[in-house]
PDB file of C-alpha atoms in Angstrom:
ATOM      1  CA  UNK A1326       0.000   0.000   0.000  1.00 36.00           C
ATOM      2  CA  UNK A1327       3.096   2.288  -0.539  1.00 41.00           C
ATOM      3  CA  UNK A1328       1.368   3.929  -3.699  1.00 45.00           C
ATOM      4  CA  UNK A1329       3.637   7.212  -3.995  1.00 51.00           C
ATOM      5  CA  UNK A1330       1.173   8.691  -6.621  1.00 56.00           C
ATOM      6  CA  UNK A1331      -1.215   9.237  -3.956  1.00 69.00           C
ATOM      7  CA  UNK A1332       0.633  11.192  -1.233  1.00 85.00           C
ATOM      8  CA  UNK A1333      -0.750  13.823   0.220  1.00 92.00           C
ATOM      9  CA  UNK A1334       1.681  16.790   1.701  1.00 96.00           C
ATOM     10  CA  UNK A1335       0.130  19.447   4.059  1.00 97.00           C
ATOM     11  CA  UNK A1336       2.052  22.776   3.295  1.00 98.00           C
ATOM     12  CA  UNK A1337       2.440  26.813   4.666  1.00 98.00           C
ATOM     13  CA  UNK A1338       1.594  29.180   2.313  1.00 98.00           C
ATOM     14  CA  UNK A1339       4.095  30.053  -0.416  1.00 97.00           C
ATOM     15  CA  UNK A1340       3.002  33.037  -3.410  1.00 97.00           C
ATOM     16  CA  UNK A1341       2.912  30.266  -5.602  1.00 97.00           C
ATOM     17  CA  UNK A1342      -0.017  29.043  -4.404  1.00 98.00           C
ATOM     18  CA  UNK A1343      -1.692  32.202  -4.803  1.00 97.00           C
ATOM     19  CA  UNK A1344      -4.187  31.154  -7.526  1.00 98.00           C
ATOM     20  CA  UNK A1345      -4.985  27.738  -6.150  1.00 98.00           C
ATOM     21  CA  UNK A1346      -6.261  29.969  -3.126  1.00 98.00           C
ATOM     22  CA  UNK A1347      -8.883  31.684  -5.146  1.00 98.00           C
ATOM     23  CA  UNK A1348      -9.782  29.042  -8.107  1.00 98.00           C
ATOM     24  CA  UNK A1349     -10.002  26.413  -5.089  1.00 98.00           C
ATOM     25  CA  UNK A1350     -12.704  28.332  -3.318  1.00 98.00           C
ATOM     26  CA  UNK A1351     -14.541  29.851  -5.823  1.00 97.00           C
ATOM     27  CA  UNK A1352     -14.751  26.570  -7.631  1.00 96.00           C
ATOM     28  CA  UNK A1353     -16.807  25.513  -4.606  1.00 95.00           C
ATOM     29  CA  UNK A1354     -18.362  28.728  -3.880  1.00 97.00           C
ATOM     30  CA  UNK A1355     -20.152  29.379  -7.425  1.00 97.00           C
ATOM     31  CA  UNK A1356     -21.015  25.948  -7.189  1.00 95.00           C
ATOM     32  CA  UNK A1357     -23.735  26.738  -4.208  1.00 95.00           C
ATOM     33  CA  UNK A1358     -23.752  30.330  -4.146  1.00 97.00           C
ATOM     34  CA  UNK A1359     -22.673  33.399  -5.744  1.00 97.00           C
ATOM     35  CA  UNK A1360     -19.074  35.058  -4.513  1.00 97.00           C
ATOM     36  CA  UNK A1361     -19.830  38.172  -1.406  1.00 96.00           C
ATOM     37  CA  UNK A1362     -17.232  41.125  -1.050  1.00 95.00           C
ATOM     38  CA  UNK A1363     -15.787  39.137   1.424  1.00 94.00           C
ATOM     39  CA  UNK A1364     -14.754  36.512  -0.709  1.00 96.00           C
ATOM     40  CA  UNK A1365     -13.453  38.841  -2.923  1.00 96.00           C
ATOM     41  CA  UNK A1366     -10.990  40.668  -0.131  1.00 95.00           C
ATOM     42  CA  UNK A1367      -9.435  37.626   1.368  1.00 96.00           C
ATOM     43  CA  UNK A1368      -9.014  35.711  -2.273  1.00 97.00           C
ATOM     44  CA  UNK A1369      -7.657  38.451  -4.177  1.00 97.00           C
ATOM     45  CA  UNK A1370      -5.346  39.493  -1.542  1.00 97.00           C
ATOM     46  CA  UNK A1371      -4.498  36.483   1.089  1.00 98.00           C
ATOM     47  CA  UNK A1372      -0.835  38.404   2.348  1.00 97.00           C
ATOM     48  CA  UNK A1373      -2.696  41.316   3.024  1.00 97.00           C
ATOM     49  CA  UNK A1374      -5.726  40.627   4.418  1.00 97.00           C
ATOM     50  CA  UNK A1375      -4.481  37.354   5.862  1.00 98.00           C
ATOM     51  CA  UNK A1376      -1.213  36.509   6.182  1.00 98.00           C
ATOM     52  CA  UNK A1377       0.327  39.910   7.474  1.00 98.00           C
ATOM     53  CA  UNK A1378      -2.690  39.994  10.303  1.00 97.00           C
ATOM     54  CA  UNK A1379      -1.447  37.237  12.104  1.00 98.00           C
ATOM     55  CA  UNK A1380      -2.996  34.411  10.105  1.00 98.00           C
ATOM     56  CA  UNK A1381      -2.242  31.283   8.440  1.00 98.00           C
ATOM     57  CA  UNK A1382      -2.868  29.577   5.296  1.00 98.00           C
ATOM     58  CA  UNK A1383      -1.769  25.694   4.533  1.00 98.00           C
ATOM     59  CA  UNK A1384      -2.732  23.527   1.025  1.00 98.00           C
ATOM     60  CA  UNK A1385      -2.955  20.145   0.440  1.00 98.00           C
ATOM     61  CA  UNK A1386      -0.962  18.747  -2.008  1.00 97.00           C
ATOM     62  CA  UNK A1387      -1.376  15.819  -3.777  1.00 95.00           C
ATOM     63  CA  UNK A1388       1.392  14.865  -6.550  1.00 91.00           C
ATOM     64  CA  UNK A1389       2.705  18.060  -5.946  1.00 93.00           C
ATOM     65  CA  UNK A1390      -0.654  19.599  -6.867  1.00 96.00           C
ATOM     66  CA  UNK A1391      -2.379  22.382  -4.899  1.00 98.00           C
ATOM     67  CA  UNK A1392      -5.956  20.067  -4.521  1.00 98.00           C
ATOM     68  CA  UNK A1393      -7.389  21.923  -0.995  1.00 98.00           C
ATOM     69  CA  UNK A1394      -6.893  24.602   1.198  1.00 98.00           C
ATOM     70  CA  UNK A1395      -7.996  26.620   4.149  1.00 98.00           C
ATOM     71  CA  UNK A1396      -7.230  30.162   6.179  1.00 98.00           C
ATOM     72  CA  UNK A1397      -7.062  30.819  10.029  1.00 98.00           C
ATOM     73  CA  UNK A1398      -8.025  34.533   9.976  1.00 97.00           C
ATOM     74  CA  UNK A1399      -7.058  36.509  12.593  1.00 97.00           C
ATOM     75  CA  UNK A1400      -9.871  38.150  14.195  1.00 96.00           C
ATOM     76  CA  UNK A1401      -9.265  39.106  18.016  1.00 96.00           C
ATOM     77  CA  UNK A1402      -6.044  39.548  20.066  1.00 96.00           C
ATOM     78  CA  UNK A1403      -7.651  39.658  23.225  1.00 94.00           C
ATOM     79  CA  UNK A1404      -8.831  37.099  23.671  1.00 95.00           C
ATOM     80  CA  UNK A1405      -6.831  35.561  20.638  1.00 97.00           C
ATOM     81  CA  UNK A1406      -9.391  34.687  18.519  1.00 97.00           C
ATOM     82  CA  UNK A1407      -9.259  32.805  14.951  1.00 98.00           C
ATOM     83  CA  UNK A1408     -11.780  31.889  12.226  1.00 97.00           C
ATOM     84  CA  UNK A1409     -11.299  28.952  10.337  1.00 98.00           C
ATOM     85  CA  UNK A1410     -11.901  30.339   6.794  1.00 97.00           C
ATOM     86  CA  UNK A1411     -11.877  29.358   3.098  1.00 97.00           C
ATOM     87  CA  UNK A1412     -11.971  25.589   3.331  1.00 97.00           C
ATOM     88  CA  UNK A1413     -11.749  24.358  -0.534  1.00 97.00           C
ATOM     89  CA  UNK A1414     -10.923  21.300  -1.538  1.00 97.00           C
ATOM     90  CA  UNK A1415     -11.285  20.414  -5.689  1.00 97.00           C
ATOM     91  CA  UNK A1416     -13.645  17.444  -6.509  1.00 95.00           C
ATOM     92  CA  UNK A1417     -11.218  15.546  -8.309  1.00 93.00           C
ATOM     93  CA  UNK A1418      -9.474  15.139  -4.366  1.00 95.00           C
ATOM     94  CA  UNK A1419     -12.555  14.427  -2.602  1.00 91.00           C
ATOM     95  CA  UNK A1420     -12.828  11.755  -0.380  1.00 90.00           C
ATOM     96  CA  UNK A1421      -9.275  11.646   0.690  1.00 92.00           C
ATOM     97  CA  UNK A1422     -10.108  13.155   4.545  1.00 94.00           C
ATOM     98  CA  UNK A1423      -8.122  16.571   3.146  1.00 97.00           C
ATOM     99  CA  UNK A1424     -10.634  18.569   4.685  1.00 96.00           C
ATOM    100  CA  UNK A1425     -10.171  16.743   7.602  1.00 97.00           C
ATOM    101  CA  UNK A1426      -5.893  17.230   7.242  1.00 97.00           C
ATOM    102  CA  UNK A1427      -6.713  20.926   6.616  1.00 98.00           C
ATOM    103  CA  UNK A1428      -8.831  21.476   9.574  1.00 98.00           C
ATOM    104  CA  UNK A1429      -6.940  19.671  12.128  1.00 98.00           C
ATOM    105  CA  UNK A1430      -3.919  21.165  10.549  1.00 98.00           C
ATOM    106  CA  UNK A1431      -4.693  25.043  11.776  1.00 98.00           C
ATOM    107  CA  UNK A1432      -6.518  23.992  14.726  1.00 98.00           C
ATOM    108  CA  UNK A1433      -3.460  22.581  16.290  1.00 98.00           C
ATOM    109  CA  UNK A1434      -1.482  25.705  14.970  1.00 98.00           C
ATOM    110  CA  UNK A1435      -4.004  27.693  16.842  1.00 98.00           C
ATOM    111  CA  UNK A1436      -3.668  25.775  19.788  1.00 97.00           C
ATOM    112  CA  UNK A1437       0.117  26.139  19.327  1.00 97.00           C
ATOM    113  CA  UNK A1438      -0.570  30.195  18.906  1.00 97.00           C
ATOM    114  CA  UNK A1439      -2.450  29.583  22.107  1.00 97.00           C
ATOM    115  CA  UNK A1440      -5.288  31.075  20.679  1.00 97.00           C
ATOM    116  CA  UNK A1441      -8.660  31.206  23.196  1.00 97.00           C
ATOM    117  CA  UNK A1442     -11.139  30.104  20.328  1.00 97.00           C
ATOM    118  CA  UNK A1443     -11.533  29.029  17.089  1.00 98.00           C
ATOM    119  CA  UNK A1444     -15.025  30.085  15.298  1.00 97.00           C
ATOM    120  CA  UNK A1445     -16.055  29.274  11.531  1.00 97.00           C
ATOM    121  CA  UNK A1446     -19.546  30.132   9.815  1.00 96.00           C
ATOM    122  CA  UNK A1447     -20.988  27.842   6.673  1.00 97.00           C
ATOM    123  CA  UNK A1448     -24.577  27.066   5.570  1.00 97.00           C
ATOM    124  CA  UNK A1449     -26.670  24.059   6.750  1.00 97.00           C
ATOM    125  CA  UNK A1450     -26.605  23.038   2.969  1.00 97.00           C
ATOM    126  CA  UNK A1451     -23.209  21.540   3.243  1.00 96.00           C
ATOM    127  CA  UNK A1452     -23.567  18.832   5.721  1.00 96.00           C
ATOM    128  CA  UNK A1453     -20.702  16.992   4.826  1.00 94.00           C
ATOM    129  CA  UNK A1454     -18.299  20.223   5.693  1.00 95.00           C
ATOM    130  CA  UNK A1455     -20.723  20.450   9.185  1.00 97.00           C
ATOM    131  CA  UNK A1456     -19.972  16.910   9.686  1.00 97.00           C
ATOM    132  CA  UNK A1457     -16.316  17.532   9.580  1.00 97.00           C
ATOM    133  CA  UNK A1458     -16.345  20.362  12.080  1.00 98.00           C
ATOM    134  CA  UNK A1459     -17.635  18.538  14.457  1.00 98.00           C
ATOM    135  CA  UNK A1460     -15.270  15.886  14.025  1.00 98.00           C
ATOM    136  CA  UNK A1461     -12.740  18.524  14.645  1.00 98.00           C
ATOM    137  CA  UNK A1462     -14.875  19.451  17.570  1.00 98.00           C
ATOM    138  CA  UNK A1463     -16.499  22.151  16.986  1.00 98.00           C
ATOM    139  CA  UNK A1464     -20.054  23.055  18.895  1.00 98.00           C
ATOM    140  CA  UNK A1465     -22.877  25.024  17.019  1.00 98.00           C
ATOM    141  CA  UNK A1466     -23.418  28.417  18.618  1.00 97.00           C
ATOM    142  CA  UNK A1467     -25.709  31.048  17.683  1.00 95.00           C
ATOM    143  CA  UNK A1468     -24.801  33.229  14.757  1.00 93.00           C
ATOM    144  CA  UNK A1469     -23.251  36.550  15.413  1.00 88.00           C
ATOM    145  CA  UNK A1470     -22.417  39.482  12.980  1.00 75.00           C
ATOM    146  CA  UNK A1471     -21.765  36.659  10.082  1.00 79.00           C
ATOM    147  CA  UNK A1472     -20.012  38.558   7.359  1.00 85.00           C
ATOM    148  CA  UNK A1473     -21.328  36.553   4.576  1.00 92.00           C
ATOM    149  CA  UNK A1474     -25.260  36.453   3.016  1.00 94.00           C
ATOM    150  CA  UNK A1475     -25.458  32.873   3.145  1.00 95.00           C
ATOM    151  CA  UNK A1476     -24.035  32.041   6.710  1.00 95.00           C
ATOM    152  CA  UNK A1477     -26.734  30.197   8.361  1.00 96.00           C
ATOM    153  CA  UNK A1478     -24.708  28.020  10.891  1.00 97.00           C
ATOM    154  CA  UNK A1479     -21.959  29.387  13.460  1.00 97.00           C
ATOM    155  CA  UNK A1480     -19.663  26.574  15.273  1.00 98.00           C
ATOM    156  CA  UNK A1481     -16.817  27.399  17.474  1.00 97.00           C
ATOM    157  CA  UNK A1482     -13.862  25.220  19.437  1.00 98.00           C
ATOM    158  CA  UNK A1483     -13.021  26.573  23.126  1.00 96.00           C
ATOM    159  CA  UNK A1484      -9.387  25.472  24.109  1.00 95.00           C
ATOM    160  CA  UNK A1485      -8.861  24.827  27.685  1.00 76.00           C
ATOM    161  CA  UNK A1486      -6.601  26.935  29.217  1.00 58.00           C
TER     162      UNK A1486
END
């Protein structure tokens, strides 16, 4: 079962990856819903908006590929607070637990960042991505000030201090 054409690398952002940020997400995005301003801000410009706040962003590679990614945004110092943002992985790499690799990926990084909480928003439509949170351990909460239209579910992950 040593099939090398299969591996799957979890990596840190490099500029290369730059596209694969946006095409990744808004291949899923258009898929269920129509791109927000928000979208816009973080894809177009992941350093800035991102990156240079304090966040993190990590891809999944598979053959050397760029096949998933997802964003810890930065969102509170005090209590340091993350999202977990921009979760995307490409249907061709479904099925491989990425999403899973991803998530658990930046939540130990926030741990590591000792961050106080983790929060995410997404729609009840995509039960498979809820499913996953709460593998992750997440907890639904009630939504509050959701920046996107179509946020309909808010989960969030309390480390112990």
């Amino acid at each position: 079962m040593n099939d090398k054409s299969n591996e799957v690398k979890i990596v840190a952002y490099e500029p290369q990856y730059k596209e694969a940020f946006k095409a990744l997400n808004e291949e899923w995005i258009k898929t269920y819903f129509v791109m927000e301003a928000g979208d816009y801000k973080l894809l177009d410009n992941p350093e800035e908006h991102i990156l240079h706040k304090g966040g993190h962003i990590v891809f999944a590679l598979l053959d050397g590929e760029a096949v998933g990614t997802c964003a810890l945004v930065k969102t509170e110092d005090s209590p340091l607070t993350f999202e977990l943002s921009k979760m995307a992985v490409s249907p061709k790499a479904q099925g491989k637990k990425l999403g899973y690799l991803l998530g658990k990926t930046l939540v130990e990084k926030a741990k590591e960042l000792k961050a106080e909480k983790v929060f995410l928003v997404t729609n009840s439509i995509l039960v498979p991505a809820i499913t996953l949170y709460e593998k992750l351990g997440f907890i639904h909460t009630p939504i509050s000030n959701a920046e996107y239209d179509r946020a309909d579910v808010q989960m969030e992950l309390i480390f112990n201090k």
